[in-house]
Amino acid sequence: MTTLATGQGKRRKWRAFTLIELLVVIGIIALLAGLLVPTVRTVMRRAEISRAKADVQRIVAAWESYYREYGVWPVENGNLFERGGGTNRQDAQEGTSPGMQMLVAVMTNIMYPRAEYGWGGSLEINRHPIATNYNPKMIPFMEYDPECLNEHGDMVDPWGNVYWFMFDLNQDGKVERGGPAATTVYASVIAWSLGPDGSNSEDDVKSWE
């Protein structure tokens, strides 16, 4: 009887020790997970910034190629992709949904039309007249990743905001970017993303930095 009781006691102690070990392991895993989550977020944020940086540089390279080919920016009367009378020699910028759609149209030779701008009501690929007017040679100046386009055909950054770009329209050798993050860039064309916070601030991802 004594031997049996001792054996049962040993078994009970063994089971209790195993449960404690399990709780310790769970605690260690939870601690490691808590330490890793910020690291993973940091890595993901850096990857997003790297993608945005590559995109803005690609946009600039495409517009530079466009200018070398046609000798003009697609701007008249200070308005991007609009033909009209008069002249406005101020630097021109664009960062709107229709502007980015037209960039895709002109630079890649395709268009994802958007109903509210009168360009169709579906996401079927076709050539829009805006591309015919401003890229008559049908040169694909820029390859695009479909993952960079939203459901409306806008080229967007990793945070879902359209990219901005600006031309040195008055040909003074620099671009004057306004807003809270105002700066002067000595270039013929620049592009930028509004960054993770989606506003014109210091976290913007810029082609010139």
Coordinates of C-alpha atoms in Angstrom, one line a residue:
M1 CA 0.0 0.0 0.0
T2 CA 2.8 2.4 0.8
T3 CA 4.6 1.7 -2.4
L4 CA 1.4 2.3 -4.4
A5 CA 0.7 5.6 -2.6
T6 CA 4.3 6.7 -3.3
G7 CA 3.9 5.9 -7.0
Q8 CA 0.6 7.9 -7.3
G9 CA 2.2 10.8 -5.5
K10 CA 5.1 10.8 -8.0
R11 CA 2.6 10.7 -10.9
R12 CA 0.7 13.6 -9.4
K13 CA 3.9 15.6 -9.0
W14 CA 5.0 14.8 -12.5
R15 CA 1.7 16.1 -14.0
A16 CA 1.8 19.3 -11.9
F17 CA 5.4 20.0 -13.0
T18 CA 4.4 19.5 -16.7
L19 CA 1.5 22.0 -16.4
I20 CA 3.9 24.6 -14.8
E21 CA 6.3 24.0 -17.6
L22 CA 3.6 24.5 -20.2
L23 CA 2.6 27.8 -18.6
V24 CA 6.2 29.0 -18.6
V25 CA 6.5 28.1 -22.3
I26 CA 3.3 30.0 -23.1
G27 CA 4.5 33.0 -21.2
I28 CA 7.9 33.0 -23.0
I29 CA 6.1 32.7 -26.4
A30 CA 3.8 35.6 -25.5
L31 CA 6.8 37.7 -24.4
L32 CA 8.7 37.0 -27.7
A33 CA 5.6 37.8 -29.7
G34 CA 5.3 41.1 -27.9
L35 CA 8.9 41.9 -28.8
L36 CA 8.6 40.8 -32.4
V37 CA 5.4 42.7 -33.3
P38 CA 7.0 46.1 -33.3
T39 CA 10.0 44.7 -35.3
V40 CA 7.7 43.3 -37.9
R41 CA 5.8 46.5 -38.2
T42 CA 9.1 48.4 -38.6
V43 CA 10.2 46.1 -41.4
M44 CA 6.8 46.4 -43.1
R45 CA 6.9 50.2 -42.9
R46 CA 10.4 50.2 -44.4
A47 CA 9.3 48.0 -47.2
E48 CA 6.3 50.3 -47.9
I49 CA 8.6 53.4 -47.9
S50 CA 11.0 51.6 -50.3
R51 CA 8.2 50.8 -52.7
A52 CA 6.9 54.4 -52.6
K53 CA 10.5 55.6 -53.2
A54 CA 10.8 53.4 -56.2
D55 CA 7.5 54.5 -57.6
V56 CA 8.2 58.3 -57.4
Q57 CA 11.6 57.8 -59.0
R58 CA 9.9 55.8 -61.8
I59 CA 7.3 58.5 -62.3
V60 CA 10.1 61.1 -62.6
A61 CA 12.1 59.0 -65.0
A62 CA 9.0 58.4 -67.2
W63 CA 8.2 62.2 -67.4
E64 CA 11.8 62.9 -68.2
S65 CA 11.7 60.4 -71.0
Y66 CA 8.4 62.0 -72.2
Y67 CA 9.9 65.5 -72.2
R68 CA 13.0 64.2 -74.2
E69 CA 10.6 62.7 -76.8
Y70 CA 8.1 65.6 -77.2
G71 CA 10.0 68.6 -75.9
V72 CA 7.1 69.9 -73.8
W73 CA 5.2 69.0 -70.7
P74 CA 1.5 68.0 -71.1
V75 CA 0.4 71.3 -69.6
E76 CA -1.4 74.3 -71.2
N77 CA -2.7 77.4 -69.4
G78 CA -1.3 76.0 -66.2
N79 CA -3.5 72.9 -66.2
L80 CA -2.2 69.4 -66.6
F81 CA -3.6 67.5 -69.6
E82 CA -5.8 70.5 -70.6
R83 CA -5.7 72.5 -73.8
G84 CA -6.8 76.1 -73.6
G85 CA -5.9 79.7 -74.6
G86 CA -3.5 82.0 -72.8
T87 CA -0.3 81.1 -70.9
N88 CA 0.4 80.5 -67.3
R89 CA 4.1 79.9 -66.7
Q90 CA 3.8 78.9 -63.0
D91 CA 5.1 75.5 -62.1
A92 CA 2.3 73.0 -62.5
Q93 CA 1.5 70.2 -60.1
E94 CA -1.0 67.3 -60.0
G95 CA -2.1 65.0 -57.2
T96 CA -5.7 64.2 -57.9
S97 CA -7.5 61.1 -58.9
P98 CA -8.2 62.1 -62.5
G99 CA -4.7 63.4 -62.8
M100 CA -3.2 60.1 -61.8
Q101 CA -5.6 58.2 -64.2
M102 CA -4.4 60.4 -67.0
L103 CA -0.8 59.8 -66.1
V104 CA -1.4 56.1 -66.4
A105 CA -3.2 56.7 -69.7
V106 CA -0.5 58.8 -71.3
M107 CA 2.6 57.1 -69.9
T108 CA 1.5 53.5 -70.3
N109 CA -0.8 53.8 -73.3
I110 CA -3.8 52.2 -71.5
M111 CA -6.6 53.6 -69.5
Y112 CA -8.9 52.4 -66.7
P113 CA -11.9 54.7 -67.2
R114 CA -13.9 56.2 -64.4
A115 CA -17.6 56.9 -64.8
E116 CA -17.8 60.2 -62.8
Y117 CA -15.2 61.7 -65.1
G118 CA -17.1 60.7 -68.2
W119 CA -14.6 58.2 -69.3
G120 CA -16.8 55.1 -69.1
G121 CA -18.4 53.1 -66.5
S122 CA -16.2 50.0 -66.2
L123 CA -12.6 49.0 -65.6
E124 CA -12.1 47.7 -69.1
I125 CA -8.7 48.5 -70.6
N126 CA -8.9 50.9 -73.6
R127 CA -7.0 53.8 -75.1
H128 CA -8.5 57.1 -74.0
P129 CA -8.4 60.2 -76.3
I130 CA -6.2 62.0 -73.7
A131 CA -3.5 59.5 -74.4
T132 CA -3.9 60.1 -78.2
N133 CA -3.6 63.8 -77.7
Y134 CA -0.6 63.8 -75.4
N135 CA 1.2 60.7 -76.5
P136 CA 0.5 60.4 -80.3
K137 CA 3.4 58.1 -80.9
M138 CA 1.9 55.6 -78.4
I139 CA 5.2 55.2 -76.6
P140 CA 5.0 53.2 -73.3
F141 CA 7.2 55.5 -71.1
M142 CA 6.4 53.6 -68.0
E143 CA 5.6 50.0 -67.0
Y144 CA 3.1 49.7 -64.2
D145 CA 2.3 47.1 -61.6
P146 CA -1.5 46.4 -61.5
E147 CA -1.1 46.2 -57.7
C148 CA -0.2 50.0 -57.7
L149 CA -3.6 50.8 -59.2
N150 CA -6.8 51.1 -57.1
E151 CA -10.3 50.1 -58.2
H152 CA -10.6 53.5 -60.1
G153 CA -7.4 53.2 -62.0
D154 CA -5.5 55.7 -59.9
M155 CA -1.8 55.0 -59.3
V156 CA -1.6 55.0 -55.5
D157 CA 1.1 54.6 -52.9
P158 CA 1.3 51.8 -50.4
W159 CA -1.1 53.7 -48.1
G160 CA -3.8 54.2 -50.8
N161 CA -3.1 57.8 -51.7
V162 CA -2.4 59.1 -55.2
Y163 CA 1.1 60.2 -56.0
W164 CA 1.9 63.9 -56.6
F165 CA 4.1 65.2 -59.4
M166 CA 5.2 68.7 -60.4
F167 CA 6.8 70.2 -63.5
D168 CA 9.2 73.2 -63.9
L169 CA 6.8 74.8 -66.3
N170 CA 8.4 78.3 -66.2
Q171 CA 11.8 76.7 -67.0
D172 CA 13.8 78.5 -64.3
G173 CA 15.6 75.3 -63.4
K174 CA 13.7 74.7 -60.2
V175 CA 10.4 73.6 -58.8
E176 CA 8.8 75.5 -56.0
R177 CA 6.8 73.1 -53.9
G178 CA 4.4 74.8 -51.5
G179 CA 2.5 73.6 -48.4
P180 CA 3.6 72.8 -44.9
A181 CA 6.6 70.9 -46.3
A182 CA 7.5 73.7 -48.7
T183 CA 10.8 73.4 -50.5
T184 CA 12.7 74.4 -53.6
V185 CA 14.0 71.5 -55.7
Y186 CA 16.4 72.1 -58.6
A187 CA 14.9 69.7 -61.1
S188 CA 12.7 69.8 -64.1
V189 CA 10.1 67.4 -62.6
I190 CA 9.6 66.0 -59.1
A191 CA 7.2 63.4 -57.6
W192 CA 6.3 62.5 -54.1
S193 CA 4.0 60.4 -51.9
L194 CA 2.2 61.9 -48.9
G195 CA 3.7 59.2 -46.8
P196 CA 2.1 57.0 -44.1
D197 CA 0.1 59.9 -42.5
G198 CA -1.5 60.8 -45.9
S199 CA -0.8 64.5 -45.4
N200 CA 1.7 67.0 -46.7
S201 CA 4.3 66.7 -43.9
E202 CA 7.8 65.7 -43.1
D203 CA 7.1 61.9 -43.6
D204 CA 6.5 62.4 -47.3
V205 CA 8.4 60.1 -49.6
K206 CA 10.2 62.3 -52.2
S207 CA 11.9 61.7 -55.5
W208 CA 14.6 64.3 -54.7
E209 CA 15.9 62.8 -51.5

